[in-house]
Backbone as numpy.savetxt, mean C-alpha at the origin, in Angstrom:
# Nx Ny Nz CAx CAy CAz Cx Cy Cz
14.64 16.62 -1.51 15.94 15.60 -1.55 16.56 15.17 -2.50
17.74 15.21 -2.54 18.50 14.90 -3.79 18.61 13.44 -4.43
18.14 12.44 -3.43 17.97 11.24 -3.92 16.74 10.86 -4.26
16.61 9.71 -5.46 15.67 9.28 -6.14 14.63 8.73 -5.39
13.29 8.94 -5.79 12.13 8.50 -5.14 11.63 7.36 -5.79
11.30 6.18 -4.97 10.93 4.77 -5.52 9.54 4.50 -5.40
8.87 4.01 -6.24 7.33 4.05 -6.36 6.98 2.68 -6.50
5.80 2.00 -6.26 5.34 0.77 -6.34 3.84 1.07 -6.59
3.14 0.42 -7.31 1.39 0.18 -7.10 1.03 -1.12 -6.73
0.22 -1.30 -5.84 -0.48 -2.31 -4.95 -1.90 -2.13 -5.24
-2.47 -3.33 -5.50 -3.85 -3.56 -5.38 -4.50 -4.53 -4.62
-5.38 -4.41 -3.72 -5.82 -5.34 -2.70 -7.45 -5.43 -3.05
-7.50 -6.81 -2.59 -9.04 -7.11 -2.30 -9.76 -6.65 -0.93
-10.29 -5.84 -0.76 -10.74 -5.64 0.92 -12.38 -5.78 1.27
-12.64 -5.83 2.35 -14.14 -5.72 2.60 -14.56 -4.30 1.79
-15.96 -4.27 1.56 -16.56 -3.20 0.85 -16.57 -1.98 1.75
-16.80 -2.33 3.40 -17.23 -1.28 4.12 -15.60 -0.69 4.52
-14.64 -1.24 4.27 -13.37 -0.66 4.67 -13.15 0.76 3.89
-12.52 1.90 4.68 -12.67 3.11 4.01 -11.32 3.31 3.73
-11.11 4.35 2.69 -9.76 4.64 2.29 -8.77 5.12 3.44
-9.64 6.00 4.17 -8.81 6.36 5.71 -8.30 5.17 6.41
-8.76 4.27 6.52 -8.51 3.02 7.36 -7.37 2.17 6.59
-7.59 2.05 5.33 -6.32 1.56 4.54 -5.20 2.53 4.55
-5.16 3.56 4.42 -4.21 4.62 4.51 -3.59 4.68 5.70
-4.36 4.56 6.86 -3.78 4.43 8.22 -3.03 3.10 8.44
-3.46 2.06 8.03 -2.94 0.64 7.90 -1.46 0.71 7.14
-1.37 1.30 6.22 -0.40 1.37 5.28 0.84 2.22 6.02
0.48 3.20 6.60 1.43 4.29 7.25 1.83 3.81 8.60
0.93 2.96 9.11 1.68 2.45 10.48 2.15 1.30 10.40
2.01 0.35 9.12 2.78 -0.94 8.73 4.42 -0.52 8.35
4.48 0.92 7.53 5.53 1.14 7.29 6.69 1.35 8.39
7.90 1.28 8.19 8.91 1.84 9.13 9.63 3.04 8.97
10.28 3.32 7.89 11.08 4.26 7.93 10.98 5.47 6.38
10.94 4.64 5.39 10.97 5.56 4.17 9.88 5.95 3.35
8.35 5.88 3.82 7.41 6.12 3.17 6.96 7.64 2.98
6.93 8.22 1.97 6.50 9.38 1.70 5.14 9.80 1.49
4.47 8.97 0.67 3.07 8.98 0.39 2.40 7.89 -0.16
1.31 7.84 0.14 0.20 6.91 -0.47 -0.94 7.63 -1.09
-1.26 7.27 -2.45 -2.29 7.72 -2.97 -3.18 6.71 -3.88
-4.38 6.84 -3.47 -5.72 5.92 -4.13 -5.63 6.23 -5.72
-5.55 5.23 -6.66 -5.93 5.83 -7.88 -7.01 5.02 -8.74
-7.37 3.82 -7.58 -8.64 2.95 -8.45 -9.38 2.48 -7.12
-10.80 2.25 -7.38 -11.71 1.43 -6.57 -12.44 0.82 -7.59
-12.57 -0.24 -7.49 -13.07 -1.47 -8.47 -14.27 -2.44 -7.76
-15.47 -2.05 -7.93 -16.57 -3.25 -7.76 -16.77 -4.14 -8.88
-17.14 -5.17 -9.00 -17.90 -5.96 -10.24 -17.41 -6.93 -10.52
-17.22 -7.23 -11.83 -16.89 -8.68 -12.44 -15.63 -9.07 -11.57
-15.72 -10.25 -11.43 -14.47 -11.10 -10.71 -13.99 -10.50 -9.26
-15.12 -9.86 -8.69 -15.01 -9.41 -7.14 -16.09 -9.74 -6.46
-16.29 -10.22 -5.30 -17.32 -10.74 -4.56 -17.96 -9.61 -4.36
-19.38 -9.82 -4.07 -20.26 -8.60 -3.96 -20.00 -8.00 -2.92
-19.27 -8.50 -1.47 -19.26 -7.69 -0.40 -17.52 -7.34 -0.19
-17.16 -7.57 -1.44 -15.41 -7.01 -1.39 -15.63 -5.93 -2.43
-14.27 -5.06 -2.34 -13.90 -4.37 -3.81 -12.18 -4.43 -3.90
-11.82 -3.81 -4.92 -10.37 -3.50 -5.09 -10.15 -2.29 -5.07
-9.19 -1.98 -4.28 -8.29 -1.03 -4.06 -6.96 -0.65 -4.46
-6.70 0.09 -5.45 -5.36 0.48 -5.76 -4.73 1.81 -5.56
-3.38 1.68 -5.09 -2.98 2.65 -4.87 -1.36 2.73 -5.08
-0.80 3.99 -5.02 0.55 4.03 -5.31 1.17 4.58 -4.33
2.25 3.91 -3.92 3.21 4.07 -2.80 4.38 4.84 -3.09
5.21 5.62 -2.50 6.43 6.27 -2.94 7.12 6.52 -1.76
8.51 6.02 -1.83 9.62 6.03 -0.49 10.67 6.68 -1.20
11.33 7.33 -0.05 12.63 8.14 -0.45 13.17 8.10 0.78
14.47 8.85 0.77 15.10 8.99 2.22 16.08 10.57 1.57
16.35 11.28 2.99 17.20 12.59 2.61 18.78 11.99 2.81
18.97 10.80 3.06 20.22 10.68 3.28 20.79 9.62 2.14
20.04 8.82 1.59 20.68 7.94 0.77 19.84 7.40 -0.23
20.49 6.91 -1.23 19.34 5.99 -2.15 19.05 4.92 -1.86
17.69 4.59 -1.66 17.00 3.40 -1.41 17.30 2.22 -2.12
17.71 1.28 -1.70 18.13 -0.15 -2.42 16.77 -0.78 -2.42
17.04 -1.82 -3.75 15.99 -2.67 -4.02 15.38 -3.31 -2.63
16.29 -3.84 -1.71 16.09 -4.68 -0.57 15.53 -3.56 0.38
15.73 -2.23 0.70 15.12 -1.32 1.12 13.70 -1.24 1.22
13.44 -0.93 -0.35 11.87 -0.78 -0.96 11.17 -2.37 -0.89
11.82 -3.59 -0.88 11.22 -4.73 -0.75 11.01 -4.83 0.72
11.55 -4.42 1.76 11.31 -4.99 2.73 10.02 -3.97 3.54
9.97 -2.74 3.08 8.99 -1.70 3.47 7.76 -2.12 2.70
7.81 -2.81 1.49 6.37 -3.45 0.55 6.05 -4.47 1.42
7.17 -5.24 2.03 6.49 -6.56 2.21 5.88 -6.27 4.00
6.60 -5.36 4.58 5.93 -4.96 5.89 4.45 -4.03 5.72
4.10 -3.38 4.62 2.96 -2.98 4.35 2.12 -4.16 3.91
2.53 -4.85 3.02 1.60 -6.15 2.63 0.87 -6.98 3.69
2.03 -7.13 4.67 1.30 -8.11 5.96 0.77 -7.31 6.88
0.79 -6.14 7.02 0.03 -5.19 7.85 -1.44 -5.17 7.16
-1.52 -5.08 5.95 -3.05 -4.93 5.16 -3.41 -6.31 5.52
-2.69 -7.41 5.43 -3.32 -8.63 5.54 -3.93 -9.02 6.99
-2.99 -8.90 7.88 -3.36 -8.96 9.46 -4.40 -8.07 9.73
-4.24 -6.84 9.55 -5.31 -5.87 10.30 -6.43 -5.48 9.51
-6.36 -5.49 8.01 -7.61 -5.58 7.20 -8.12 -6.64 6.48
-7.47 -8.07 6.87 -7.97 -9.03 5.98 -7.79 -8.83 4.57
-6.87 -8.05 4.05 -6.88 -7.78 2.70 -5.96 -8.76 1.92
-6.46 -9.02 0.76 -5.53 -9.78 0.05 -4.92 -9.48 -1.34
-3.73 -9.27 -1.53 -2.87 -8.63 -2.69 -3.65 -9.31 -3.99
-3.77 -8.67 -5.08 -4.31 -8.91 -5.99 -3.30 -9.14 -7.39
């Protein structure tokens, strides 16, 4: 695409037994239009995280073949994903 890609990093606290595949599926099912990719870059268990939880961090990339995405476009997509993670997986944004 000739249009720029927007990226954001997110970190969620989730139950220890939730897999990356479940997280990725939830992210992609929650997004509506512009999500290009999701990539995990950190999983943390330890200090400041409950024993039955883990923190998972990932980078999301959005883009379009038709236009440059506005900040509102990206914010709307991000909010859908945050909401979906909370509702479907009980995730807490860190």
